[in-house]
Amino acid sequence: MKDEGGKRKRISEFAEGQRVSSLLLVERKEVLSKRDGSPYLSLSLRDGTGMVEARLWELTPDLEALAQEGRVLLVEGDVKLYNGRLQLVLSSLKPSEFSARDLRPHAPVPMEELTKGVLQMVEEVDDPDYQAVLKFFFSSRELEELVEVPGGKRVHHAYVGGLLHHLLSVARACLEMVSLYPRLDRDLLIAGALLHDIGKAKELAWEGLSIEYTDEGRFLGHVALGLEMVGSALEALEVPRLKGEKLLHIIASHHGEPDQGALKRPKIPEALVVYYMDQLDAKVSGFLSFVERDDREGNWTAYHRVFQRYIYKG
Amino acid sequence: MKDEGGKRKRISEFAEGQRVSSLLLVERKEVLSKRDGSPYLSLSLRDGTGMVEARLWELTPDLEALAQEGRVLLVEGDVKLYNGRLQLVLSSLKPSEFSARDLRPHAPVPMEELTKGVLQMVEEVDDPDYQAVLKFFFSSRELEELVEVPGGKRVHHAYVGGLLHHLLSVARACLEMVSLYPRLDRDLLIAGALLHDIGKAKELAWEGLSIEYTDEGRFLGHVALGLEMVGSALEALEVPRLKGEKLLHIIASHHGEPDQGALKRPKIPEALVVYYMDQLDAKVSGFLSFVERDDREGNWTAYHRVFQRYIYKG
Amino acid sequence: MKDEGGKRKRISEFAEGQRVSSLLLVERKEVLSKRDGSPYLSLSLRDGTGMVEARLWELTPDLEALAQEGRVLLVEGDVKLYNGRLQLVLSSLKPSEFSARDLRPHAPVPMEELTKGVLQMVEEVDDPDYQAVLKFFFSSRELEELVEVPGGKRVHHAYVGGLLHHLLSVARACLEMVSLYPRLDRDLLIAGALLHDIGKAKELAWEGLSIEYTDEGRFLGHVALGLEMVGSALEALEVPRLKGEKLLHIIASHHGEPDQGALKRPKIPEALVVYYMDQLDAKVSGFLSFVERDDREGNWTAYHRVFQRYIYKG
Amino acid sequence: MKDEGGKRKRISEFAEGQRVSSLLLVERKEVLSKRDGSPYLSLSLRDGTGMVEARLWELTPDLEALAQEGRVLLVEGDVKLYNGRLQLVLSSLKPSEFSARDLRPHAPVPMEELTKGVLQMVEEVDDPDYQAVLKFFFSSRELEELVEVPGGKRVHHAYVGGLLHHLLSVARACLEMVSLYPRLDRDLLIAGALLHDIGKAKELAWEGLSIEYTDEGRFLGHVALGLEMVGSALEALEVPRLKGEKLLHIIASHHGEPDQGALKRPKIPEALVVYYMDQLDAKVSGFLSFVERDDREGNWTAYHRVFQRYIYKG
Amino acid sequence: MKDEGGKRKRISEFAEGQRVSSLLLVERKEVLSKRDGSPYLSLSLRDGTGMVEARLWELTPDLEALAQEGRVLLVEGDVKLYNGRLQLVLSSLKPSEFSARDLRPHAPVPMEELTKGVLQMVEEVDDPDYQAVLKFFFSSRELEELVEVPGGKRVHHAYVGGLLHHLLSVARACLEMVSLYPRLDRDLLIAGALLHDIGKAKELAWEGLSIEYTDEGRFLGHVALGLEMVGSALEALEVPRLKGEKLLHIIASHHGEPDQGALKRPKIPEALVVYYMDQLDAKVSGFLSFVERDDREGNWTAYHRVFQRYIYKG
Amino acid sequence: MKDEGGKRKRISEFAEGQRVSSLLLVERKEVLSKRDGSPYLSLSLRDGTGMVEARLWELTPDLEALAQEGRVLLVEGDVKLYNGRLQLVLSSLKPSEFSARDLRPHAPVPMEELTKGVLQMVEEVDDPDYQAVLKFFFSSRELEELVEVPGGKRVHHAYVGGLLHHLLSVARACLEMVSLYPRLDRDLLIAGALLHDIGKAKELAWEGLSIEYTDEGRFLGHVALGLEMVGSALEALEVPRLKGEKLLHIIASHHGEPDQGALKRPKIPEALVVYYMDQLDAKVSGFLSFVERDDREGNWTAYHRVFQRYIYKG
């Protein structure tokens, strides 16, 4: 039996035979009876990398009081194999100062960099109407909440800061295209890029460490929610009709093709650019995160069901 | 040469060799020169059934003044075949008291019946929230404008009163389903049925005798426009969140499948019912109007490109 | 360990630690040896809700004689977790007066109501030819067998009475449409609705508690089988050619689109109506049965693979 | 103006400026008036290669009596270009001993060879049940009618003898496969090959020189019609159930995939073989006939819409 | 009749009633006879914008000698409408110093800029292997020929210089992405971008003023031809295996999805980037050229069949 | 407990309670500790039919030395059920003279027959160019390596000799077609049949007992690799251009449709024939191997995911 010592391990790093010390969220707690009638604790524990079943065989009232669902605890124990799955046999439970939010995965860049980046991008926009719409959504106060929002449920940008990270990347890529295709309307393009996925702020929500669809997310989806959000802003700000329609069209068409979820195919070049830059950023990010999570030997990842391909890791 | 006498003919009834008398809209007017240098009039004339090229060889200043683009004239002339197409050689032009609107095709039921039917259907709704939303859109004043709106560009309900005709038919069919599937939410269902295509009021517009897409129709389509219109009403009327989401979901999902233009697949039974009743009414109406316009011999229509089939006429 | 007492439980209600008393069908029986060489009984037991592995550790010759494959027994025992699956450790086996058929799931309405409903619907048909065809299939004697037939293998109407339940619902929905679309041929419509899925009587069969495809079901499917069955009846009854073709066309086209299994797209309005009402009844029933079987928390079911969506339960 | 002399020309060979002598069917006849009030004859004339409009300016009562719709006449005249289309200005009309049937395109092999070939192929079958079914359809008397039936409307085998030509070619190709895949059931394979398209005998019919779909062809298609025809024969001949199901399965699956019109995918190797040999024969024949009809310069045909490709002619 | 005077007109600018002077290529020449037996000239004339039928009624031996197929002539004449099409009635034919090549449409930037741009881009590549491959294809001598090659047959870059214009645009766009996604292999990316469509040099060829597919273009297509061309270069230059495979993979996958013509889906991020930048450049260019050629009134182009949408021109 | 005695068993034949003697490859070897601290051996063992986990509880230094990864051993032991999976508890390990290659599954015909068959088929080709290309690939020396190559990863011909077996079967089937369609170019057809899948020699490779994709297999696939291989040969052998293009076209189009992986649709009849014969051989072989591996009761296999159907076994 190998002993990896006392440093904190993430669940994805657990292996049979290790003794581990970790910060974990109690997702499910049950008190069950052993054959001799004495109670034991059956827990489901999570961090941002996965879930593990745990057992505490010697239960005291203090420990039972400590192990509340929703709390993050500092736990120690041994990783065993039970019925083909890893199980954590707990030797110690201690309180911690952390909450579920602290365990969520975060964007690979600092949050301040993201919010600052968005604010700067908004300043790039000269057109007063488009800038007004952007400021409506990306004020410093709004950004405090937006920075929590993930950019996807699983395939790409599935972390705190994910939405802003994605919007900013797409906007930057679009901006590069302006020098190559000078007929593009630069301000419309930035506005479209920064708002194309804004509906995700209402479509996705953290539940503990999981990203879940909200009711309106399932009923309407981020395209409809984004149209509604931006449509209201356009009305409130009295943006001229045609400008507003073009901006909404970018949202309505950013999935490119009807069978990919687009309400309309892109009909202005700016909508084309947002469509392709969105795809590119989502796919490149999806590639990288899939490669990172893949632990197979060899040059190739496992089969990626959404992307329908193996990805080269070499 | 057959002479059909003086009764008024629609363009779709014109045949080579007839002398006709018709009420026609001047869509295009040009004064050209004959070989001897004298002027003649080249006109494109339309009614609700089609378009015909016309020539007036003996042009007087009075006739030239009378023939203004956009006017409806009482014309007489002979139908000839020229370069494989029918052409009307005019012998007389007279003013009429009609306008373009009068020549548009109309629903096969009186307009008052449509507006009255919608108002009654609104009264069927018990739920105060859903009724409020319906009254927002279907007040007597709003109906005056809505009754003009066609229900489609060409395939079905392409006539004045078409939108109301379609909405009412779908609502009635949905209502019948409530007795068969008593778990359905009757009020939600009626509201969804009456509003599912409301975005067409902004998507389509008459231009003379033609139905054309508006700019926002092309940029966004009636699904997005309907979501926006109903979304604003829900907000203004402070309809409870879940009720509003369900109603918007019916709009978002009424095309059934993503590759048919649905933003979401139906996820509540009421959305399923609206989807199928919409399809049924559109297809049945489309069948009938295609059969009516078809003038081939035999039991079968020409091939219907949108429906991808021949239709039985027998 | 919780003791739920002696009332009869369905397998889908079993949970670890319960003591249960149930009526179960013996699907598989094996006598194996314990380490000490003494025999024990390993059984697979089923009811209409699922399957469970069972063990009887203390085997007597009487019990061995009692536990015959295909018999329904009244069993008692304790539900344990073994290798991640529930297992029933039996303490008692008793004979019962029930057979496999009694354990099959049944339609949510009484069988007599279904057969009576069909007979009444047949009487609604005025056309003597169509009525004759219906009476050919729905005589009282035929209905005795038809009432056993399920309407589907898993997704919808997967129960005794399912086929009649579905046919009757579709016919009723079609009948409602006649008042809305008076040009429909009412008698053809009812006949088509009641016969559109008649081929399922040969496509599906009960095997114990399971619904399985028959050989001809897999080779030909219910569309071809229905065409054959109705085609023979039309010939035997000397139904006029065109009437017969229209009826067969409804069967051939009731899946709507070729890639959904239709041999032809609907080409008469009556075929359109049957297609949409069939879809609607199948989907609504499928929604409801999926919602009922779903035991997840929250407002949404698990993902429905055939319907490709989450369904709202709230 | 070039004069090609008196030898008989097919319409597809007509060119502006020629004087031609041809055997043509009168498809449409109209007596119209010249400007001076005297009558002239306007005819639509056809042969197996196309259609041409014709005018006879000097009309006598004898000629008018001679020119009956449905008759084949020996005509002479000059080919002119009128409004961009070829028109035949008639100088002479004479009776002929031919009928419409004589002008239809025929298979590139003699009819007797086809019927004899089918009869020999039937003798190849050892299994008495399958042979009985084949004899039911391919008796000498039946073959007299079947030999008239085309194998398709336009793309392949669109000629008298076409159905037999195609069935025989597919059966021969299938037979070759038996030596390569000895596990194949030779008799089932021949029976399936010879009957897979038998429904076309009811689906297609000659109307004058055109091949048209019958009503039942449009309502049901040749797959359903073939199932019905062979199903009746199986019943009448009391063929054992499984043998019959396999034969019907070959018909039901011979289009291979549901979105290509198959009711079921092939589930026995014999059905696979018929599917691919049918495809191969249809495509190869379609290639050859398209290449023959193509009169463009260069190595490539025009775009073939059904096959979705250009075909190499070199 | 309007007289536009003597300045040179392109065919796309011709309108009925104009007198024009143009440089046009003789594509087809025929000497025909008038009714009185005297000869006249029937020509098909083209420039880079279209084709027009022409007649020269007063034919002299000199003019007949001058009008050779393949020659570019300076012609004068009157534009008439004949049978619904424009026809040019020639009054004068004169020799010119131009050839067919001069009349072909050209890229909107000077040829030298394109070749210089490619040479500079090649210098950007640090990796000696990738640079060697690029120099193999883009030596000054090779570029002399490559600069003639169009980038497409009709939809985008259908002009002299089109291939280089497209390759360069894609390479520049890819280069911009390196700053945003620093993990990209910059040299591989540039090499892939510049070579992804190199097979078009063998797939497309000028025939007079038309762009046609070559035989190998139709048999193999530019993906296969590009693989073959680059594959040979890799072998000749002894590029290390993995580097070569990645470069070939970019070519094999640059259409993104199998049903769009990709042999493989992109499996490295660099292939993703080339795919999206290729799409973007093709679509943006296609949008612009379609808008330019569109002469309809209003804000929207005609329906673009390949892109399946109307495009906004406003 | 049943004892099957000492004859050698394949893993697929293992059942709980048997004592077995088998030749197995050591795929993974680990030395772990029992609770008392003494070492034991945990092995993954394979043969051509599957994989089994094994334990040797009494470990000696000799046995540890013997059990090397990659070696084939003669093992004895008892098959137990552990955590729902079979596990082999080893009682004896002995060296063997076999290697991994010997355990791979082999074609159902002798290897010499395959190589001889190919050589004979090459001799059938009269055209010196096509024969030269075939000899380039199928010299006796090349065949020594080619005979090892499988024809697929899992669905069909997944065994030593599989590629040659498949190529030869397709070539023989094509040859039969020449007598039926005499316009086919026999030599081109044989060459195309024998080379259509030649790229698989670089796409697939044995890793121990598994068939895996190579890097270039994943990056490029066997279509591109085959084009490259044959393209080089054509160049080296100076085969005339058009002959070479046709041969390459057969490779490029042998998947038939773009969404099935074809670069081009078949445009010559020979390419059609190879396409269908390839499909037929792959499907028939796939059917047979799936039926053989299927051990369910009844007349039908389990669902075949790739072929999307159940297959009849009866």
mmCIF file of C-alpha atoms in Angstrom, chain E residues 141-301:
data_model
loop_
_atom_site.group_PDB
_atom_site.id
_atom_site.type_symbol
_atom_site.label_atom_id
_atom_site.label_comp_id
_atom_site.label_asym_id
_atom_site.label_seq_id
_atom_site.Cartn_x
_atom_site.Cartn_y
_atom_site.Cartn_z
ATOM 1 C CA ARG E 141 8.566 30.828 -61.054
ATOM 2 C CA GLU E 142 5.735 28.760 -59.723
ATOM 3 C CA LEU E 143 3.900 31.910 -58.682
ATOM 4 C CA GLU E 144 3.845 33.136 -62.255
ATOM 5 C CA GLU E 145 1.509 30.280 -63.066
ATOM 6 C CA LEU E 146 -0.332 30.142 -59.778
ATOM 7 C CA VAL E 147 -1.331 33.768 -60.083
ATOM 8 C CA GLU E 148 -3.542 32.830 -63.041
ATOM 9 C CA VAL E 149 -5.509 30.252 -61.066
ATOM 10 C CA PRO E 150 -8.983 31.158 -59.844
ATOM 11 C CA GLY E 151 -10.015 30.331 -56.289
ATOM 12 C CA GLY E 152 -13.402 28.945 -57.237
ATOM 13 C CA LYS E 153 -15.713 28.262 -60.135
ATOM 14 C CA ARG E 154 -18.462 30.715 -59.318
ATOM 15 C CA VAL E 155 -19.292 31.331 -55.683
ATOM 16 C CA HIS E 156 -16.119 33.047 -54.483
ATOM 17 C CA HIS E 157 -12.712 34.159 -55.814
ATOM 18 C CA ALA E 158 -13.753 33.254 -59.365
ATOM 19 C CA TYR E 159 -11.100 35.409 -61.013
ATOM 20 C CA VAL E 160 -7.469 35.578 -62.104
ATOM 21 C CA GLY E 161 -5.444 35.734 -58.902
ATOM 22 C CA GLY E 162 -8.299 34.203 -56.956
ATOM 23 C CA LEU E 163 -6.395 31.260 -55.523
ATOM 24 C CA LEU E 164 -3.508 33.358 -54.236
ATOM 25 C CA HIS E 165 -5.889 36.015 -52.966
ATOM 26 C CA HIS E 166 -7.761 33.402 -50.961
ATOM 27 C CA LEU E 167 -4.680 31.579 -49.656
ATOM 28 C CA LEU E 168 -3.125 34.817 -48.551
ATOM 29 C CA SER E 169 -6.271 36.030 -46.801
ATOM 30 C CA VAL E 170 -6.643 32.778 -44.933
ATOM 31 C CA ALA E 171 -2.998 32.768 -43.939
ATOM 32 C CA ARG E 172 -3.244 36.327 -42.626
ATOM 33 C CA ALA E 173 -6.361 35.519 -40.616
ATOM 34 C CA CYS E 174 -4.672 32.429 -39.182
ATOM 35 C CA LEU E 175 -1.654 34.466 -38.219
ATOM 36 C CA GLU E 176 -3.869 36.822 -36.215
ATOM 37 C CA MET E 177 -5.144 33.853 -34.242
ATOM 38 C CA VAL E 178 -1.645 32.953 -33.020
ATOM 39 C CA SER E 179 -1.554 35.952 -30.707
ATOM 40 C CA LEU E 180 -4.912 34.919 -29.221
ATOM 41 C CA TYR E 181 -4.201 31.201 -28.902
ATOM 42 C CA PRO E 182 -0.469 31.047 -28.179
ATOM 43 C CA ARG E 183 -0.381 27.253 -28.038
ATOM 44 C CA LEU E 184 -0.896 27.106 -31.790
ATOM 45 C CA ASP E 185 2.052 25.975 -33.878
ATOM 46 C CA ARG E 186 2.537 29.151 -35.896
ATOM 47 C CA ASP E 187 4.649 27.653 -38.648
ATOM 48 C CA LEU E 188 2.403 24.667 -39.183
ATOM 49 C CA LEU E 189 -0.557 27.021 -39.264
ATOM 50 C CA ILE E 190 0.892 29.277 -41.962
ATOM 51 C CA ALA E 191 1.998 26.303 -44.023
ATOM 52 C CA GLY E 192 -1.430 24.714 -43.723
ATOM 53 C CA ALA E 193 -3.204 27.949 -44.592
ATOM 54 C CA LEU E 194 -1.086 28.588 -47.687
ATOM 55 C CA LEU E 195 -1.409 25.028 -48.949
ATOM 56 C CA HIS E 196 -4.926 23.993 -47.926
ATOM 57 C CA ASP E 197 -6.396 24.722 -51.380
ATOM 58 C CA ILE E 198 -3.282 24.181 -53.495
ATOM 59 C CA GLY E 199 -5.048 21.312 -55.269
ATOM 60 C CA LYS E 200 -7.222 23.900 -57.003
ATOM 61 C CA ALA E 201 -4.282 24.645 -59.275
ATOM 62 C CA LYS E 202 -4.996 21.260 -60.850
ATOM 63 C CA GLU E 203 -8.760 21.172 -60.284
ATOM 64 C CA LEU E 204 -9.713 24.359 -62.127
ATOM 65 C CA ALA E 205 -8.665 25.757 -65.472
ATOM 66 C CA TRP E 206 -9.562 28.676 -67.693
ATOM 67 C CA GLU E 207 -11.278 27.798 -70.947
ATOM 68 C CA GLY E 208 -11.447 31.088 -72.777
ATOM 69 C CA LEU E 209 -13.379 33.253 -70.331
ATOM 70 C CA SER E 210 -14.920 30.396 -68.385
ATOM 71 C CA ILE E 211 -13.585 28.538 -65.394
ATOM 72 C CA GLU E 212 -14.014 24.803 -65.855
ATOM 73 C CA TYR E 213 -13.188 21.702 -63.878
ATOM 74 C CA THR E 214 -10.381 19.639 -65.326
ATOM 75 C CA ASP E 215 -10.772 15.895 -65.725
ATOM 76 C CA GLU E 216 -8.714 15.240 -62.615
ATOM 77 C CA GLY E 217 -10.682 17.958 -60.868
ATOM 78 C CA ARG E 218 -13.870 16.010 -61.446
ATOM 79 C CA PHE E 219 -12.334 12.598 -60.794
ATOM 80 C CA LEU E 220 -10.458 13.518 -57.639
ATOM 81 C CA GLY E 221 -11.163 17.065 -56.477
ATOM 82 C CA HIS E 222 -8.821 19.580 -54.911
ATOM 83 C CA VAL E 223 -8.568 17.800 -51.566
ATOM 84 C CA ALA E 224 -7.150 14.642 -53.115
ATOM 85 C CA LEU E 225 -5.038 16.597 -55.605
ATOM 86 C CA GLY E 226 -3.631 18.755 -52.830
ATOM 87 C CA LEU E 227 -2.783 15.701 -50.748
ATOM 88 C CA GLU E 228 -0.980 14.212 -53.709
ATOM 89 C CA MET E 229 0.928 17.404 -54.529
ATOM 90 C CA VAL E 230 2.000 18.114 -50.972
ATOM 91 C CA GLY E 231 2.617 14.422 -50.288
ATOM 92 C CA SER E 232 5.109 14.267 -53.143
ATOM 93 C CA ALA E 233 6.853 17.399 -51.910
ATOM 94 C CA LEU E 234 7.113 16.027 -48.370
ATOM 95 C CA GLU E 235 8.708 12.873 -49.695
ATOM 96 C CA ALA E 236 11.092 14.699 -52.000
ATOM 97 C CA LEU E 237 12.143 17.070 -49.209
ATOM 98 C CA GLU E 238 12.354 14.300 -46.589
ATOM 99 C CA VAL E 239 10.236 16.163 -44.097
ATOM 100 C CA PRO E 240 9.949 14.288 -40.772
ATOM 101 C CA ARG E 241 6.943 11.959 -40.668
ATOM 102 C CA LEU E 242 4.841 13.635 -37.960
ATOM 103 C CA LYS E 243 5.313 17.131 -39.374
ATOM 104 C CA GLY E 244 4.205 15.886 -42.744
ATOM 105 C CA GLU E 245 1.183 14.072 -41.370
ATOM 106 C CA LYS E 246 -0.011 17.188 -39.576
ATOM 107 C CA LEU E 247 0.321 19.280 -42.708
ATOM 108 C CA LEU E 248 -1.521 16.711 -44.811
ATOM 109 C CA HIS E 249 -4.155 16.426 -42.089
ATOM 110 C CA ILE E 250 -4.884 20.144 -42.428
ATOM 111 C CA ILE E 251 -5.568 19.613 -46.129
ATOM 112 C CA ALA E 252 -7.602 16.448 -45.525
ATOM 113 C CA SER E 253 -9.766 18.139 -42.869
ATOM 114 C CA HIS E 254 -10.149 21.698 -44.132
ATOM 115 C CA HIS E 255 -13.790 21.179 -45.120
ATOM 116 C CA GLY E 256 -14.536 20.451 -41.471
ATOM 117 C CA GLU E 257 -17.227 17.788 -41.648
ATOM 118 C CA PRO E 258 -17.460 14.625 -43.771
ATOM 119 C CA ASP E 259 -20.731 15.676 -45.371
ATOM 120 C CA GLN E 260 -19.018 18.913 -46.423
ATOM 121 C CA GLY E 261 -16.240 17.022 -48.150
ATOM 122 C CA ALA E 262 -13.721 16.566 -45.339
ATOM 123 C CA LEU E 263 -11.872 13.263 -45.274
ATOM 124 C CA LYS E 264 -11.342 13.672 -41.544
ATOM 125 C CA ARG E 265 -12.643 16.110 -38.959
ATOM 126 C CA PRO E 266 -9.934 18.464 -37.651
ATOM 127 C CA LYS E 267 -8.044 16.740 -34.847
ATOM 128 C CA ILE E 268 -5.425 19.351 -34.055
ATOM 129 C CA PRO E 269 -6.179 22.975 -33.185
ATOM 130 C CA GLU E 270 -4.266 24.248 -36.221
ATOM 131 C CA ALA E 271 -6.629 22.312 -38.499
ATOM 132 C CA LEU E 272 -9.603 23.882 -36.716
ATOM 133 C CA VAL E 273 -8.206 27.343 -37.309
ATOM 134 C CA VAL E 274 -7.569 26.775 -41.019
ATOM 135 C CA TYR E 275 -11.064 25.287 -41.379
ATOM 136 C CA TYR E 276 -12.840 28.258 -39.847
ATOM 137 C CA MET E 277 -10.672 30.899 -41.518
ATOM 138 C CA ASP E 278 -11.187 29.228 -44.885
ATOM 139 C CA GLN E 279 -14.945 29.204 -44.327
ATOM 140 C CA LEU E 280 -14.942 32.780 -43.181
ATOM 141 C CA ASP E 281 -12.922 34.081 -46.116
ATOM 142 C CA ALA E 282 -14.957 32.120 -48.659
ATOM 143 C CA LYS E 283 -18.252 33.262 -47.192
ATOM 144 C CA VAL E 284 -17.304 36.908 -46.715
ATOM 145 C CA SER E 285 -15.932 37.062 -50.263
ATOM 146 C CA GLY E 286 -18.962 35.219 -51.560
ATOM 147 C CA PHE E 287 -21.264 37.677 -49.776
ATOM 148 C CA LEU E 288 -19.491 40.677 -51.246
ATOM 149 C CA SER E 289 -19.353 39.406 -54.819
ATOM 150 C CA PHE E 290 -23.008 38.363 -54.702
ATOM 151 C CA VAL E 291 -24.026 41.766 -53.387
ATOM 152 C CA GLU E 292 -22.004 43.436 -56.132
ATOM 153 C CA ARG E 293 -23.587 41.423 -58.917
ATOM 154 C CA ASP E 294 -27.107 41.845 -57.533
ATOM 155 C CA ASP E 295 -29.095 44.551 -59.288
ATOM 156 C CA ARG E 296 -32.472 44.211 -57.550
ATOM 157 C CA GLU E 297 -34.084 47.092 -55.794
ATOM 158 C CA GLY E 298 -34.395 47.119 -52.051
ATOM 159 C CA ASN E 299 -32.147 46.084 -49.191
ATOM 160 C CA TRP E 300 -31.859 42.411 -50.010
ATOM 161 C CA THR E 301 -30.201 40.337 -52.700
#
